[in-house]
PDB file of C-alpha atoms in Angstrom:
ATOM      1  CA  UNK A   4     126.006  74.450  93.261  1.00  0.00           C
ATOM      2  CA  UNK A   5     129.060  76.654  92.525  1.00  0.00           C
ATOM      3  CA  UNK A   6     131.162  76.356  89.433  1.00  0.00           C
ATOM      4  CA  UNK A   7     134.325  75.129  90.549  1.00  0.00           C
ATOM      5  CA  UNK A   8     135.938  78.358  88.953  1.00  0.00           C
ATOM      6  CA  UNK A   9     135.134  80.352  91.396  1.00  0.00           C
ATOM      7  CA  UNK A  10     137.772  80.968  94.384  1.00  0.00           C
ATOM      8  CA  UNK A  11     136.096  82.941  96.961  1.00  0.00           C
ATOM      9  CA  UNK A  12     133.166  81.442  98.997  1.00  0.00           C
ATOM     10  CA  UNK A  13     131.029  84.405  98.281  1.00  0.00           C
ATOM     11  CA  UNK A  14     126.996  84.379  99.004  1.00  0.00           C
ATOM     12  CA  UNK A  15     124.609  87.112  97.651  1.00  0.00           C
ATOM     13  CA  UNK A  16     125.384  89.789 100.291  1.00  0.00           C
ATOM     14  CA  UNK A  17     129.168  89.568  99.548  1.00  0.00           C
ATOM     15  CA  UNK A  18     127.902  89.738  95.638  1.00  0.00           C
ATOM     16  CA  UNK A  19     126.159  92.804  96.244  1.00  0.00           C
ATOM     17  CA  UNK A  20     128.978  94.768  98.239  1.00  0.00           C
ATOM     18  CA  UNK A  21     130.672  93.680  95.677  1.00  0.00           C
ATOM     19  CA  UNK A  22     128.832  95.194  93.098  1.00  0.00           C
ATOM     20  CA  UNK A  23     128.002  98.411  94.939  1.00  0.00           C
ATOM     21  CA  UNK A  24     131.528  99.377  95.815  1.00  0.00           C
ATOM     22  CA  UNK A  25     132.795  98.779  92.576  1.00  0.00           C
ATOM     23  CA  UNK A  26     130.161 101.151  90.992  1.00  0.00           C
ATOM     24  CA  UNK A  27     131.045 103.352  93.590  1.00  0.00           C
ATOM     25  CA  UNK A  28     134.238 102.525  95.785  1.00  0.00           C
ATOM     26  CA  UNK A  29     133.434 106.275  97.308  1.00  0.00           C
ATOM     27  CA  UNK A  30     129.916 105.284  98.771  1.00  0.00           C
ATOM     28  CA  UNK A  31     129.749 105.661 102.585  1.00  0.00           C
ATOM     29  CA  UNK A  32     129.280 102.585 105.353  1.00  0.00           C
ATOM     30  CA  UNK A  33     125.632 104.012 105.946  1.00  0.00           C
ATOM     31  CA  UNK A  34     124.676 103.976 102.382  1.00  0.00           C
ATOM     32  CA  UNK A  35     126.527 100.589 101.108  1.00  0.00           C
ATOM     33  CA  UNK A  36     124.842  99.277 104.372  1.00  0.00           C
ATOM     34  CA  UNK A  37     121.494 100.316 102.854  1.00  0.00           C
ATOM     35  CA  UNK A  38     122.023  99.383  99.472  1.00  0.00           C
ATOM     36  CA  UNK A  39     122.899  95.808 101.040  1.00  0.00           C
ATOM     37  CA  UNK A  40     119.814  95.031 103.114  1.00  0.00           C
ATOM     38  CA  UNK A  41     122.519  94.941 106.108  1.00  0.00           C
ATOM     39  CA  UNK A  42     122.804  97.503 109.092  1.00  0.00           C
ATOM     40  CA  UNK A  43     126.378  99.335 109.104  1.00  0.00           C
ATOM     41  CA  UNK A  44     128.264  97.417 111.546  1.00  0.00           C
ATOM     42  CA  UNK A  45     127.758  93.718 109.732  1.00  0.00           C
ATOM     43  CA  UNK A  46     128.238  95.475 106.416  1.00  0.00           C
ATOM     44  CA  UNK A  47     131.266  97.344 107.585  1.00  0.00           C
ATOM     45  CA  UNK A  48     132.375  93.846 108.779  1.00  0.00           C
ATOM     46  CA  UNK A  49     131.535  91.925 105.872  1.00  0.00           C
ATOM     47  CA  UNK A  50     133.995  94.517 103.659  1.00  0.00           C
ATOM     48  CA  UNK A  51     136.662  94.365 105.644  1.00  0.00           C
ATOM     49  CA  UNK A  52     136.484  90.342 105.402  1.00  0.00           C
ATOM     50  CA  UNK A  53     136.645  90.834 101.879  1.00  0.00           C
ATOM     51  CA  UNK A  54     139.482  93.213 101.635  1.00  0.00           C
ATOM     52  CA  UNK A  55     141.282  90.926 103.719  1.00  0.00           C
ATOM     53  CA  UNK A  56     140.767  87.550 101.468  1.00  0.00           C
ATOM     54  CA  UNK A  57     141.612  89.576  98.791  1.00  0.00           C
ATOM     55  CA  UNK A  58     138.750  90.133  97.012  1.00  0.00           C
ATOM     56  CA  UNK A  59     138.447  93.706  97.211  1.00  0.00           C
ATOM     57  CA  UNK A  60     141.799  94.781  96.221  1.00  0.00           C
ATOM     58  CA  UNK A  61     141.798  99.057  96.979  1.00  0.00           C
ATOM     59  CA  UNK A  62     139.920 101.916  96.088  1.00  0.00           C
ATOM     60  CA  UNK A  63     140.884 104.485  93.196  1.00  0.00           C
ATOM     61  CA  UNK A  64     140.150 107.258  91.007  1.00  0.00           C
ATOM     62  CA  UNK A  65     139.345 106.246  87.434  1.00  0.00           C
ATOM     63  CA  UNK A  66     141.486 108.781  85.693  1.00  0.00           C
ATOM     64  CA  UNK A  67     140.504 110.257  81.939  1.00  0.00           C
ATOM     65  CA  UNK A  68     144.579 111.295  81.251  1.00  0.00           C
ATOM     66  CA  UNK A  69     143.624 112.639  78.138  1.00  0.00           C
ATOM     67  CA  UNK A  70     142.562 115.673  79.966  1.00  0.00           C
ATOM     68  CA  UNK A  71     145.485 116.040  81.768  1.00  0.00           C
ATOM     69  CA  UNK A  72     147.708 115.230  78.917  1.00  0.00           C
ATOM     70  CA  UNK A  73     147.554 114.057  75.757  1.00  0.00           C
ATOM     71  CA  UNK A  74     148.637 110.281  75.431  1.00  0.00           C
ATOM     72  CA  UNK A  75     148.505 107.419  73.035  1.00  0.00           C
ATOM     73  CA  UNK A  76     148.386 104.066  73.693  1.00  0.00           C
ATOM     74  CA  UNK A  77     149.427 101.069  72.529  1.00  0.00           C
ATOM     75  CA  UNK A  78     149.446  97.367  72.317  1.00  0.00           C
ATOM     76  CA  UNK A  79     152.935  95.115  72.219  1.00  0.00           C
ATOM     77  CA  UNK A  80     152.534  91.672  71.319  1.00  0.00           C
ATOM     78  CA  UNK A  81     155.912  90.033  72.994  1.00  0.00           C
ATOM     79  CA  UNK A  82     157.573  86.708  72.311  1.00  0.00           C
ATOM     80  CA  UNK A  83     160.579  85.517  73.734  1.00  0.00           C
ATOM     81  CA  UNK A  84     162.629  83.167  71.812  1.00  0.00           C
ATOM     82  CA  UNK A  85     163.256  79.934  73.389  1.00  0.00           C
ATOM     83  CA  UNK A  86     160.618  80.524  76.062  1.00  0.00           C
ATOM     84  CA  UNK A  87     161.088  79.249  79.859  1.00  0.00           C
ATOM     85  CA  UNK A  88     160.027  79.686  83.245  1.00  0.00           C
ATOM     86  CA  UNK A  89     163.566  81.613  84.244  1.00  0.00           C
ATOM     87  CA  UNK A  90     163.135  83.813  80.643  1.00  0.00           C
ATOM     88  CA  UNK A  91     159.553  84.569  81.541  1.00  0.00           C
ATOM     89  CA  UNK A  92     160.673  85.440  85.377  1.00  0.00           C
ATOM     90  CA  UNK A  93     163.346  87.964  83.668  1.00  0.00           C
ATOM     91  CA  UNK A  94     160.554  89.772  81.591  1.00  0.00           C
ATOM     92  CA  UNK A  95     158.302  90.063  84.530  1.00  0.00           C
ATOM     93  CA  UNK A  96     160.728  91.594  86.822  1.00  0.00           C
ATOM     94  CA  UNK A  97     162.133  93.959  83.469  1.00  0.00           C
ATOM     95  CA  UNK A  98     158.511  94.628  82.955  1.00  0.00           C
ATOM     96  CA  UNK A  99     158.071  96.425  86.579  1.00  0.00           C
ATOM     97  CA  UNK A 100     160.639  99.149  86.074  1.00  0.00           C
ATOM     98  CA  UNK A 101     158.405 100.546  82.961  1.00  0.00           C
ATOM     99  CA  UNK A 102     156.372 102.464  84.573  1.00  0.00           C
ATOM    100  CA  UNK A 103     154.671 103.554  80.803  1.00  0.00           C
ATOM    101  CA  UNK A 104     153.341  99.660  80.873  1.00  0.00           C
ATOM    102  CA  UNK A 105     150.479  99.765  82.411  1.00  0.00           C
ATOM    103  CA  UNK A 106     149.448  96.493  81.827  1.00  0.00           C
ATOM    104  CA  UNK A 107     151.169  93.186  81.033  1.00  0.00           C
ATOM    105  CA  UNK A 108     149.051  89.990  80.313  1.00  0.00           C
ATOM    106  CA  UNK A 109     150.814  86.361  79.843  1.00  0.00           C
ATOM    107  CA  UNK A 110     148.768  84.587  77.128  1.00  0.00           C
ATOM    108  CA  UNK A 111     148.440  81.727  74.893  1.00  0.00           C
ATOM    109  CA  UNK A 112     149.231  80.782  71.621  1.00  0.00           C
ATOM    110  CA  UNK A 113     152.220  82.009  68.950  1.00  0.00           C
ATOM    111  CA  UNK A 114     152.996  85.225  71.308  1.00  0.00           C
ATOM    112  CA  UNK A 115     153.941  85.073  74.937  1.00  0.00           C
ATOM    113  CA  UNK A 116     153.162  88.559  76.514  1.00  0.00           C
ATOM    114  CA  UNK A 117     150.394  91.218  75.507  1.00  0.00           C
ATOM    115  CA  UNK A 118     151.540  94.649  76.940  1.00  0.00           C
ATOM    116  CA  UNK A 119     149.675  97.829  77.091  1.00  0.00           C
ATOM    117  CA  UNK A 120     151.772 100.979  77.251  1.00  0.00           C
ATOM    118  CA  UNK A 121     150.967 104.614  77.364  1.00  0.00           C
ATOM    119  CA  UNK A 122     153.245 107.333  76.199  1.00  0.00           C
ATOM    120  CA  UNK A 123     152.895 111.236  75.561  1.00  0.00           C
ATOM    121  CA  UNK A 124     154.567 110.823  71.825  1.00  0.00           C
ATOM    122  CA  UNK A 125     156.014 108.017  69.469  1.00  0.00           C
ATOM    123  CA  UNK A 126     159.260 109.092  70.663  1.00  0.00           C
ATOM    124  CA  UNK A 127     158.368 108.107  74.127  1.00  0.00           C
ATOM    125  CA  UNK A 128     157.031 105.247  73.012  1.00  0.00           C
ATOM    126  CA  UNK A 129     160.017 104.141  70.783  1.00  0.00           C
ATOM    127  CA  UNK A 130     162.206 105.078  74.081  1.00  0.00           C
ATOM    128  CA  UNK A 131     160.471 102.685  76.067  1.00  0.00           C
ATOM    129  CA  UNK A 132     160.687  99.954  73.812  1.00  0.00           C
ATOM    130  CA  UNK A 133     164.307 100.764  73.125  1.00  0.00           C
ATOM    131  CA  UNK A 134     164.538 100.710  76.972  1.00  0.00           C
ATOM    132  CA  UNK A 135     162.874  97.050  76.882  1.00  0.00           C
ATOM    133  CA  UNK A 136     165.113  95.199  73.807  1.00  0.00           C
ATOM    134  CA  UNK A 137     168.694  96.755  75.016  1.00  0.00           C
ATOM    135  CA  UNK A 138     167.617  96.036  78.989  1.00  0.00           C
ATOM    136  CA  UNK A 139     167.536  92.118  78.999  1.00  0.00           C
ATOM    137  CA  UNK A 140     169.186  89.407  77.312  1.00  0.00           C
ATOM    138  CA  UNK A 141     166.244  88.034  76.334  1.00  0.00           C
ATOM    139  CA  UNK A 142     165.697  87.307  72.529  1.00  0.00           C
ATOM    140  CA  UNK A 143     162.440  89.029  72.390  1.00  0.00           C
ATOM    141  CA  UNK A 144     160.492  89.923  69.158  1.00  0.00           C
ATOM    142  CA  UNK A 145     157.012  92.424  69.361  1.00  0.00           C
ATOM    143  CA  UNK A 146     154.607  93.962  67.136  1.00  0.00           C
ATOM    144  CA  UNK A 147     153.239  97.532  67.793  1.00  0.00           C
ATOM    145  CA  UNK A 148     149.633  97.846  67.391  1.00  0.00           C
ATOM    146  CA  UNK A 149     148.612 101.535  67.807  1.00  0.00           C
ATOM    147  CA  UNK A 150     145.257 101.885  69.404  1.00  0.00           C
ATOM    148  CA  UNK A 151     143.183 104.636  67.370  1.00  0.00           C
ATOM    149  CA  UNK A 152     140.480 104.813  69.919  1.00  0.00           C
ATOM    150  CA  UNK A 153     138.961 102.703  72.510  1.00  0.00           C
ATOM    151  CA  UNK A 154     135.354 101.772  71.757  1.00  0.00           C
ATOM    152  CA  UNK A 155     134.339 100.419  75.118  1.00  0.00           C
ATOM    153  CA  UNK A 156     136.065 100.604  78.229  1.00  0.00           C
ATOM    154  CA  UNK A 157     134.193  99.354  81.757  1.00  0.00           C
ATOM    155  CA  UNK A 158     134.508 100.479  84.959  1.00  0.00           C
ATOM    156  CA  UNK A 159     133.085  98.026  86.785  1.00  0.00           C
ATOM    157  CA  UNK A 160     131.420  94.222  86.029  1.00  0.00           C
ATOM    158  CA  UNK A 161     128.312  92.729  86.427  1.00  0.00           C
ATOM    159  CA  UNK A 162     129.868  89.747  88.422  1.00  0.00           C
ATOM    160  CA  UNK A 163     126.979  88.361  89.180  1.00  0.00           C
ATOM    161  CA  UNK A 164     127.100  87.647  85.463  1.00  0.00           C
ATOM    162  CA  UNK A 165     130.032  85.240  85.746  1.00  0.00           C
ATOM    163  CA  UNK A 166     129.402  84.114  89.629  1.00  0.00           C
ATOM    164  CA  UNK A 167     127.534  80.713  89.098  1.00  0.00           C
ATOM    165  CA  UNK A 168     125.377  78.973  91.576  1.00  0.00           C
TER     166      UNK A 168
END
């Protein structure tokens, strides 16, 4: 039986398209068809059912910018003072015109927002926090943590790991 966690009716073949295309989103119809146990055209099918619930969101280049550029990054712990639903809807839509933040999480407990922001420099980085406090009338208070190096980053999950049955 399926945990009731779990949002998309998925059964094994969808797992392992799944799987496949998100070690390799590159692979061809033919050989995610193979990998499967599926001919091309069901396959081919079956992928474009789950790109259209959804589950497959795109396709991308996992970029190293380090060799393009040097860049630090860093993690912003955000609370808002006086936290509500139209504060939190102001930082979300403030949060999409920083392009540096690359992520932004909503979380639990004593802070509000995690961020993760990339910048060339401290300067940058200063600018686009600067750009953050003096762009919203939002009482917010963060905490820079600097990241020194990132000990494991994944590409791709085992999501059969988490998929229960």
């Amino acid at each position: 039986m399926r945990s009731s966690h779990n949002k998309a009716d998925l059964d094994r073949i969808d797992l392992k398209i799944i799987m496949a295309l998100s070690r390799d989103g590159r692979m061809t119809k033919l050989q995610l068809a193979e990998e499967v146990g599926l001919s091309a055209t069901p396959c081919w099918e079956r992928m474009k059912k789950l790109e259209k619930k959804g589950v497959i969101k795109g396709y991308h280049a996992a970029l190293n910018l380090n060799k393009i550029i040097h860049v630090s990054y860093f993690r912003v712990e955000v609370s808002i003072k006086n936290y509500s639903t139209s504060k939190a809807n102001e930082f979300e839509k403030l949060i999409y015109d920083i392009p540096e933040v690359i992520e932004c999480e909503a979380v639990l407990g004593d802070i509000d927002y995690l961020l993760k922001v990339v910048s060339p420099e401290l300067e940058g980085y200063q600018k686009t926090i600067d750009f953050l406090l003096g762009n919203s009338s939002l009482h917010i208070k963060h905490k820079t943590i600097p990241v020194s190096k990132t000990v494991k980053e994944i590409s791709h999950l085992n999501i059969s790991d988490l998929y229960s049955k």
